[in-house]
mmCIF file of C-alpha atoms in Angstrom:
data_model
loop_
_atom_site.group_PDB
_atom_site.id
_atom_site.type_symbol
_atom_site.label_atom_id
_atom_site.label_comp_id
_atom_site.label_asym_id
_atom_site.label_seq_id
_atom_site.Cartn_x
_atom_site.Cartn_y
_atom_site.Cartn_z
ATOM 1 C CA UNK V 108 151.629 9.419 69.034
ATOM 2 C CA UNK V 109 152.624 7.190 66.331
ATOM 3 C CA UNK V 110 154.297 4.302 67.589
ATOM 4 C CA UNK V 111 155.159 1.669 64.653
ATOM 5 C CA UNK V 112 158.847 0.981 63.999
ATOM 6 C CA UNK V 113 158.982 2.619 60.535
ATOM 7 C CA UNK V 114 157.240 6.217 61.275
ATOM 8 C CA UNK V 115 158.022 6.476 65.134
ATOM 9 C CA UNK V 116 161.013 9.213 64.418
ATOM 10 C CA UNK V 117 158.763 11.091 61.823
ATOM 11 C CA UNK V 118 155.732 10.292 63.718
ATOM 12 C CA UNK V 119 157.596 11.928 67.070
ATOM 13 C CA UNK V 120 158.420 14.848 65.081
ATOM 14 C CA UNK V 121 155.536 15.727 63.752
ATOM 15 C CA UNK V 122 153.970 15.428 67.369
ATOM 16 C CA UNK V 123 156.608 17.814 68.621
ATOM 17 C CA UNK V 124 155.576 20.370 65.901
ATOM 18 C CA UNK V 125 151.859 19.917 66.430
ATOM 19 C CA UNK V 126 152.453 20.678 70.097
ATOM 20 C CA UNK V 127 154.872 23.605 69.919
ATOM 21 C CA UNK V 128 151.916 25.320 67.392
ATOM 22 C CA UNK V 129 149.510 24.374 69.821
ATOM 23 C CA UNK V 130 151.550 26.622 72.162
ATOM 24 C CA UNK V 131 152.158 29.296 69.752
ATOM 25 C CA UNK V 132 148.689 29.645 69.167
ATOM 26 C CA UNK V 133 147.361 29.706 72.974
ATOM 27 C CA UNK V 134 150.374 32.031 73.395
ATOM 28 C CA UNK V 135 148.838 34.711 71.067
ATOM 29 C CA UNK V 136 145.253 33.780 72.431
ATOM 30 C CA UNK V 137 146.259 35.282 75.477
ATOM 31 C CA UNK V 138 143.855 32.649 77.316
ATOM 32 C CA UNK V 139 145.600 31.187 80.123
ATOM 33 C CA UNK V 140 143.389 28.135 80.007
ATOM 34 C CA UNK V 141 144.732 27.301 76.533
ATOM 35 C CA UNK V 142 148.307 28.312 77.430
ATOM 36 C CA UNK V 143 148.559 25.718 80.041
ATOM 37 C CA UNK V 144 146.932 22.827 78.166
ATOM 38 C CA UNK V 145 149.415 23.455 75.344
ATOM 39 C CA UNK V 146 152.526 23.339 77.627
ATOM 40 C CA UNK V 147 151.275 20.311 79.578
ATOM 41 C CA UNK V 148 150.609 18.117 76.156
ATOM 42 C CA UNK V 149 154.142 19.467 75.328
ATOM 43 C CA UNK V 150 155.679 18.288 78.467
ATOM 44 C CA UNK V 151 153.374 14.776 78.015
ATOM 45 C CA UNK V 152 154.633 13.979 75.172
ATOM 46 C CA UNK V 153 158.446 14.661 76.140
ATOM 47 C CA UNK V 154 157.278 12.514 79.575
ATOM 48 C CA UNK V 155 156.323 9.494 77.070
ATOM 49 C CA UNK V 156 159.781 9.777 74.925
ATOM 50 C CA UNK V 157 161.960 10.236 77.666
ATOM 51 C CA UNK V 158 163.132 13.143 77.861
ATOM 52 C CA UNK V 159 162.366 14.493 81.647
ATOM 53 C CA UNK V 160 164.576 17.615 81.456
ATOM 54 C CA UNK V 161 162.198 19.261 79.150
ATOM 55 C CA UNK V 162 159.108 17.721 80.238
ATOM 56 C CA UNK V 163 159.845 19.167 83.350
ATOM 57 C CA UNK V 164 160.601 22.671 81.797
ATOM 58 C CA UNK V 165 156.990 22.679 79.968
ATOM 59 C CA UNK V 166 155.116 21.160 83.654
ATOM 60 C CA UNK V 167 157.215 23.770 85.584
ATOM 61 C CA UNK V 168 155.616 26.567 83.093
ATOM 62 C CA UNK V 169 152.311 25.440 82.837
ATOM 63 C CA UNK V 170 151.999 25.583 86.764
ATOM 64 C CA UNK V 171 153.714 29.102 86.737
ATOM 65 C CA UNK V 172 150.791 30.095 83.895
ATOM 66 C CA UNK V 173 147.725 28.511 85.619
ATOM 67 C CA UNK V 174 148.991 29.976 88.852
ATOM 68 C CA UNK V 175 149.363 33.525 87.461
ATOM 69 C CA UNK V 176 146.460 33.322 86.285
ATOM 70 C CA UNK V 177 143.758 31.639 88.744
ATOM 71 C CA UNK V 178 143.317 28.560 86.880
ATOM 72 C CA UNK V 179 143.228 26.245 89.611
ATOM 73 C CA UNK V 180 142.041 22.850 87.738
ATOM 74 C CA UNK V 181 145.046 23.524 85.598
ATOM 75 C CA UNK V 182 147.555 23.805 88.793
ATOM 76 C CA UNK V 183 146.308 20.896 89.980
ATOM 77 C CA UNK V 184 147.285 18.972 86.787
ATOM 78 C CA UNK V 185 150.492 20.510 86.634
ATOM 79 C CA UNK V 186 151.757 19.670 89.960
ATOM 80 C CA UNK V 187 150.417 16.195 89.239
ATOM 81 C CA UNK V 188 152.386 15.755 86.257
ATOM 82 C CA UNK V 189 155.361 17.558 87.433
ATOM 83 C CA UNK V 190 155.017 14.643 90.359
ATOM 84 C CA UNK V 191 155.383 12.115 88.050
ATOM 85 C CA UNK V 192 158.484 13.823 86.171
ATOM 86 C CA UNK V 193 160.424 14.242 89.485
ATOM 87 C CA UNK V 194 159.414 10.485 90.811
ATOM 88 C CA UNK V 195 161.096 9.776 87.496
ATOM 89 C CA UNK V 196 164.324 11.605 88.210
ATOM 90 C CA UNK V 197 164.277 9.896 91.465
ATOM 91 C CA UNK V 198 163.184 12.893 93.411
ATOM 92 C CA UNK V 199 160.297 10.968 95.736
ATOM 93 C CA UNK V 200 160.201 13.204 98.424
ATOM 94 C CA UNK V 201 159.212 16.521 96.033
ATOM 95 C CA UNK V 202 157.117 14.114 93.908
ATOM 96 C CA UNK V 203 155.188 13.079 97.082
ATOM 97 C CA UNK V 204 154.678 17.169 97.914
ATOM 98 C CA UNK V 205 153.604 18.152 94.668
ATOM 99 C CA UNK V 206 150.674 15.274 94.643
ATOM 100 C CA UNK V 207 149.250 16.175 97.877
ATOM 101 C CA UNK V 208 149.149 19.940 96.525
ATOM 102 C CA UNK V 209 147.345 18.513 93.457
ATOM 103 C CA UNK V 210 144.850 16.047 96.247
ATOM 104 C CA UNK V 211 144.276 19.328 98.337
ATOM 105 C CA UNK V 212 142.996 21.564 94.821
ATOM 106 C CA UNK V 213 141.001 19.093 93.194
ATOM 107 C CA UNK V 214 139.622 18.367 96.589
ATOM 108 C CA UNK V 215 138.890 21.997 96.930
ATOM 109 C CA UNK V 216 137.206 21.466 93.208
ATOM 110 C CA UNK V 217 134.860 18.267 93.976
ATOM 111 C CA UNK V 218 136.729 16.793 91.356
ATOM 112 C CA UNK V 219 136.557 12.795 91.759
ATOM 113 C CA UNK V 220 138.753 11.784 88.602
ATOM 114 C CA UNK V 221 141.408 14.266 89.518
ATOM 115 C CA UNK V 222 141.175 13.574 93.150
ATOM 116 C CA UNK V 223 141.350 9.563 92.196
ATOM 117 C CA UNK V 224 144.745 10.607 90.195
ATOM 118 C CA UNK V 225 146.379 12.129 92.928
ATOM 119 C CA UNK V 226 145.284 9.727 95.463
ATOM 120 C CA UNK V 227 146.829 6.949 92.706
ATOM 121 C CA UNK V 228 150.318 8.692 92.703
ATOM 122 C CA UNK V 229 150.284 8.415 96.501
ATOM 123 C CA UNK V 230 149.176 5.127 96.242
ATOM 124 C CA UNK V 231 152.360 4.270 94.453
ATOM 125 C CA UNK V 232 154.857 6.679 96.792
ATOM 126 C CA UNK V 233 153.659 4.291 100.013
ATOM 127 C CA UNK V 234 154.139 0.965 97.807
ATOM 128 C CA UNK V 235 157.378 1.588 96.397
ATOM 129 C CA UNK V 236 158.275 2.837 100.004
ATOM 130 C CA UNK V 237 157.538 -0.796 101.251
ATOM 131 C CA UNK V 238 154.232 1.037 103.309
ATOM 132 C CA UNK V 239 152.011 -1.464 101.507
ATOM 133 C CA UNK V 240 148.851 -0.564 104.471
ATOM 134 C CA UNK V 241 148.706 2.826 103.628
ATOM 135 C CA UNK V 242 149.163 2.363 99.951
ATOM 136 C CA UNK V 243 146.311 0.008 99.708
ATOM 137 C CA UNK V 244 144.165 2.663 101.696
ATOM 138 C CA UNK V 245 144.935 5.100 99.003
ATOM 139 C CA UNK V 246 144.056 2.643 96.710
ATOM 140 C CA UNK V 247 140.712 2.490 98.145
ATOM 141 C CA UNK V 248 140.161 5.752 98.251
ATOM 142 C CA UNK V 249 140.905 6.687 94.623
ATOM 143 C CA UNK V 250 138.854 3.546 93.319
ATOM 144 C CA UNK V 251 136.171 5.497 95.141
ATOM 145 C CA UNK V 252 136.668 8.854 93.477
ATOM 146 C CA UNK V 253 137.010 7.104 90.075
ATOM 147 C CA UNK V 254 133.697 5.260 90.631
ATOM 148 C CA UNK V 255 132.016 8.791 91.566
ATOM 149 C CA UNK V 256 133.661 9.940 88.277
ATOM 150 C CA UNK V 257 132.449 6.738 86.257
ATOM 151 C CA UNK V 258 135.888 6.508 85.164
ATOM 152 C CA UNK V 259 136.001 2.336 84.249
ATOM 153 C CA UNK V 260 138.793 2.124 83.153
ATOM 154 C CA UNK V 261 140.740 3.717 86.250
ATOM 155 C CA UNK V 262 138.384 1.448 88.620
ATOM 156 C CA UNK V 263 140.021 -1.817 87.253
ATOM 157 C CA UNK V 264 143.420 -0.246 87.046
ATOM 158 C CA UNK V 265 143.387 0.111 91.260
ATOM 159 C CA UNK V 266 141.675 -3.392 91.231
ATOM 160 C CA UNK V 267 144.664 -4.664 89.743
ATOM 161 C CA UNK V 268 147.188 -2.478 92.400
ATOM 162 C CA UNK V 269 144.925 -3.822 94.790
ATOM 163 C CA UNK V 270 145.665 -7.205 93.608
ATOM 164 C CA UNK V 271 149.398 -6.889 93.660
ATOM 165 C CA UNK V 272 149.845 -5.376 97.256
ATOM 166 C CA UNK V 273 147.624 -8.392 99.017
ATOM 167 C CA UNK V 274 149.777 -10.589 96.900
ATOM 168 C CA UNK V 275 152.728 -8.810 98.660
ATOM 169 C CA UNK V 276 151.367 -9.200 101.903
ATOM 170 C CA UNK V 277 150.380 -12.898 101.634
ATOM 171 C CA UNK V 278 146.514 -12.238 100.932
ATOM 172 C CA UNK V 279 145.203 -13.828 98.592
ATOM 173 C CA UNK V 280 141.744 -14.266 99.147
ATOM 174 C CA UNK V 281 141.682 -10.481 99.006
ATOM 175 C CA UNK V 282 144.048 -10.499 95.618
ATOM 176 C CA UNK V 283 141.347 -13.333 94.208
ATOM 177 C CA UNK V 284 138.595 -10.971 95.368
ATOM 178 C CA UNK V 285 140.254 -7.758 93.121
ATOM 179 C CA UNK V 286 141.588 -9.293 90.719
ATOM 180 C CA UNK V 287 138.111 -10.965 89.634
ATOM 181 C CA UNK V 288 136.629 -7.784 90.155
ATOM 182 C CA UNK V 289 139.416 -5.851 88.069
ATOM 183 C CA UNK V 290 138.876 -8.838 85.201
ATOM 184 C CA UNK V 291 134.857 -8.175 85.135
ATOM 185 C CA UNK V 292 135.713 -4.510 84.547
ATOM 186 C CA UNK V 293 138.493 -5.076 81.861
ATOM 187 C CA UNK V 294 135.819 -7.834 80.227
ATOM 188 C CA UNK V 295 133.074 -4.415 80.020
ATOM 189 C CA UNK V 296 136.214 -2.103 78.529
ATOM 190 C CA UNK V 297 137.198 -4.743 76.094
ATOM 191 C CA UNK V 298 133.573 -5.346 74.740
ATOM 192 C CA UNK V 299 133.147 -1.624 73.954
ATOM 193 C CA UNK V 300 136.847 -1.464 72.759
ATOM 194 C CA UNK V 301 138.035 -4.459 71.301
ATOM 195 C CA UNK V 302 141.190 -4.380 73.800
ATOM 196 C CA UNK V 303 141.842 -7.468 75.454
ATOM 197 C CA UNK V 304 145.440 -6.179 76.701
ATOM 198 C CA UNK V 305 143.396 -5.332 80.504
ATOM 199 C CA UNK V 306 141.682 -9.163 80.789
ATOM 200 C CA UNK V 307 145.633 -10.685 79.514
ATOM 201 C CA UNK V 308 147.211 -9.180 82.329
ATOM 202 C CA UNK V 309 144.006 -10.476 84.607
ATOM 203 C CA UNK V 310 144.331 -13.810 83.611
ATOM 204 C CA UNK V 311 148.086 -13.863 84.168
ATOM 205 C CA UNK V 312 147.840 -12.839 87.838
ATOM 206 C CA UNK V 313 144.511 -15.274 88.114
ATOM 207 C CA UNK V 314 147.467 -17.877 87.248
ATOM 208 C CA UNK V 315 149.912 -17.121 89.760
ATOM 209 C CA UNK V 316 147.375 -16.464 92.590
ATOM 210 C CA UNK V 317 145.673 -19.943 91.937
ATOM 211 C CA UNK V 318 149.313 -21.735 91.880
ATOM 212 C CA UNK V 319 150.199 -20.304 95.188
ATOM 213 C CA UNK V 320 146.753 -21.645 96.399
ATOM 214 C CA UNK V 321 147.789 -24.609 95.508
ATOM 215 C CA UNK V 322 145.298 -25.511 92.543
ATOM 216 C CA UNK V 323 148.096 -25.463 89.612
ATOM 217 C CA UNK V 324 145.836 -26.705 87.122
ATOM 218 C CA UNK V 325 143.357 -23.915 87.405
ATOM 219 C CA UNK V 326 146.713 -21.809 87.412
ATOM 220 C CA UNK V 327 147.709 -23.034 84.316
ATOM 221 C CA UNK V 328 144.212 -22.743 82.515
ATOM 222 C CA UNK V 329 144.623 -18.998 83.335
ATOM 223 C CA UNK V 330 147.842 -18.743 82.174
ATOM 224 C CA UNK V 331 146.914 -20.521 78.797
ATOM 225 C CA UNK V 332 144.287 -17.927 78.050
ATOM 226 C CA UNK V 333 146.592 -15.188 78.953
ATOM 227 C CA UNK V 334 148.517 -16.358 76.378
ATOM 228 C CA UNK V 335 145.881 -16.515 74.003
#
């Protein structure tokens, strides 16, 4: 999705009517498979403008269609996404439901990125619910099922969670320990990608951990090449 200033409205609609095709065509496919990829990159892209009444509606039909049909994997991604929709609308307790349906299916499956993804969402339920011992344990146990998955980029991601909840908790030998381990992963991604956005936000929390250990200077070096 086309995000500069001067194309984002025609960028957004062209998105929209790329997507609603997408559907049209999986809709006379008759293959559920397509049908329910179609409605959740329909209800993504309403999820990233905004818009969680309909991105609900398209999640809400892409479960009933992978359902109907048997296509587990895809149920599991719907109730996933419709988790995230419904944390959004401030539902927590049904957004907490529908990711440990989507844990138990793509545990069924043996599959580790989708299993890491669910075990993520919880991750965040327990943190923003203050239960920052069970959130880090879901942590753990989705940067395990990313690792099996060889997903890198979702690795330093829960380093960096990591990093914030031992901050919380007054930890932060245990932040210094992710957080370096979340920066040598960003520093692999950024090499192959030429995206240093992953080691910026490394740096900054390198900063603030070495201030509150009481080595400012080192804090500020970090903080200078976060800024740069």
């Amino acid at each position: 999705i086309e995000r500069s200033s001067g194309h984002a409205t025609s960028a957004r609609d062209s998105a929209a009517l790329l997507a609603r095709q997408a559907i049209a065509l999986a809709d006379s496919s008759g293959q559920a498979e397509l049908r329910t990829e179609a409605l959740l990159n329909m209800g993504y892209a309403y999820y990233r403008w905004s818009a969680l009444d309909s991105a609900r509606h398209y999640d809400q039909q892409a479960l009933a269609v992978s359902r109907e049909a048997g296509y587990t994997r895809g149920t599991g991604r719907a109730l996933n996404r419709l988790g995230n929709v419904l944390w959004l609308q401030d539902d927590q307790a049904a957004a907490k439901i529908r990711y440990e349906e989507a844990r138990a299916i793509h545990v069924a499956l043996d599959d580790p990125q989708e299993i890491g993804r669910s075990l993520n969402n919880l991750a965040t339920v327990y943190r923003e619910w203050g239960e920052y011992q069970q959130a880090i344990q879901l942590y753990l146990e989705a940067r395990t099922q990313y690792e099996r998955a060889g997903y890198g980029e979702g690795v330093a991601w829960l380093d960096f969670s990591l990093t914030i909840l031992h901050k919380k908790l007054g930890n932060l030998e245990r932040a210094l320990e992710a957080i370096t381990a979340s920066l040598a992963t960003y520093r692999e991604l950024a090499a192959q990608s030429g995206d240093s956005a992953g080691v910026m936000i490394c740096y900054g929390q390198l900063g603030d951990i070495h201030d509150q250990m009481g080595d400012p200077e080192r804090g500020l070096d970090y903080h200078l090449r976060a800024l740069r």
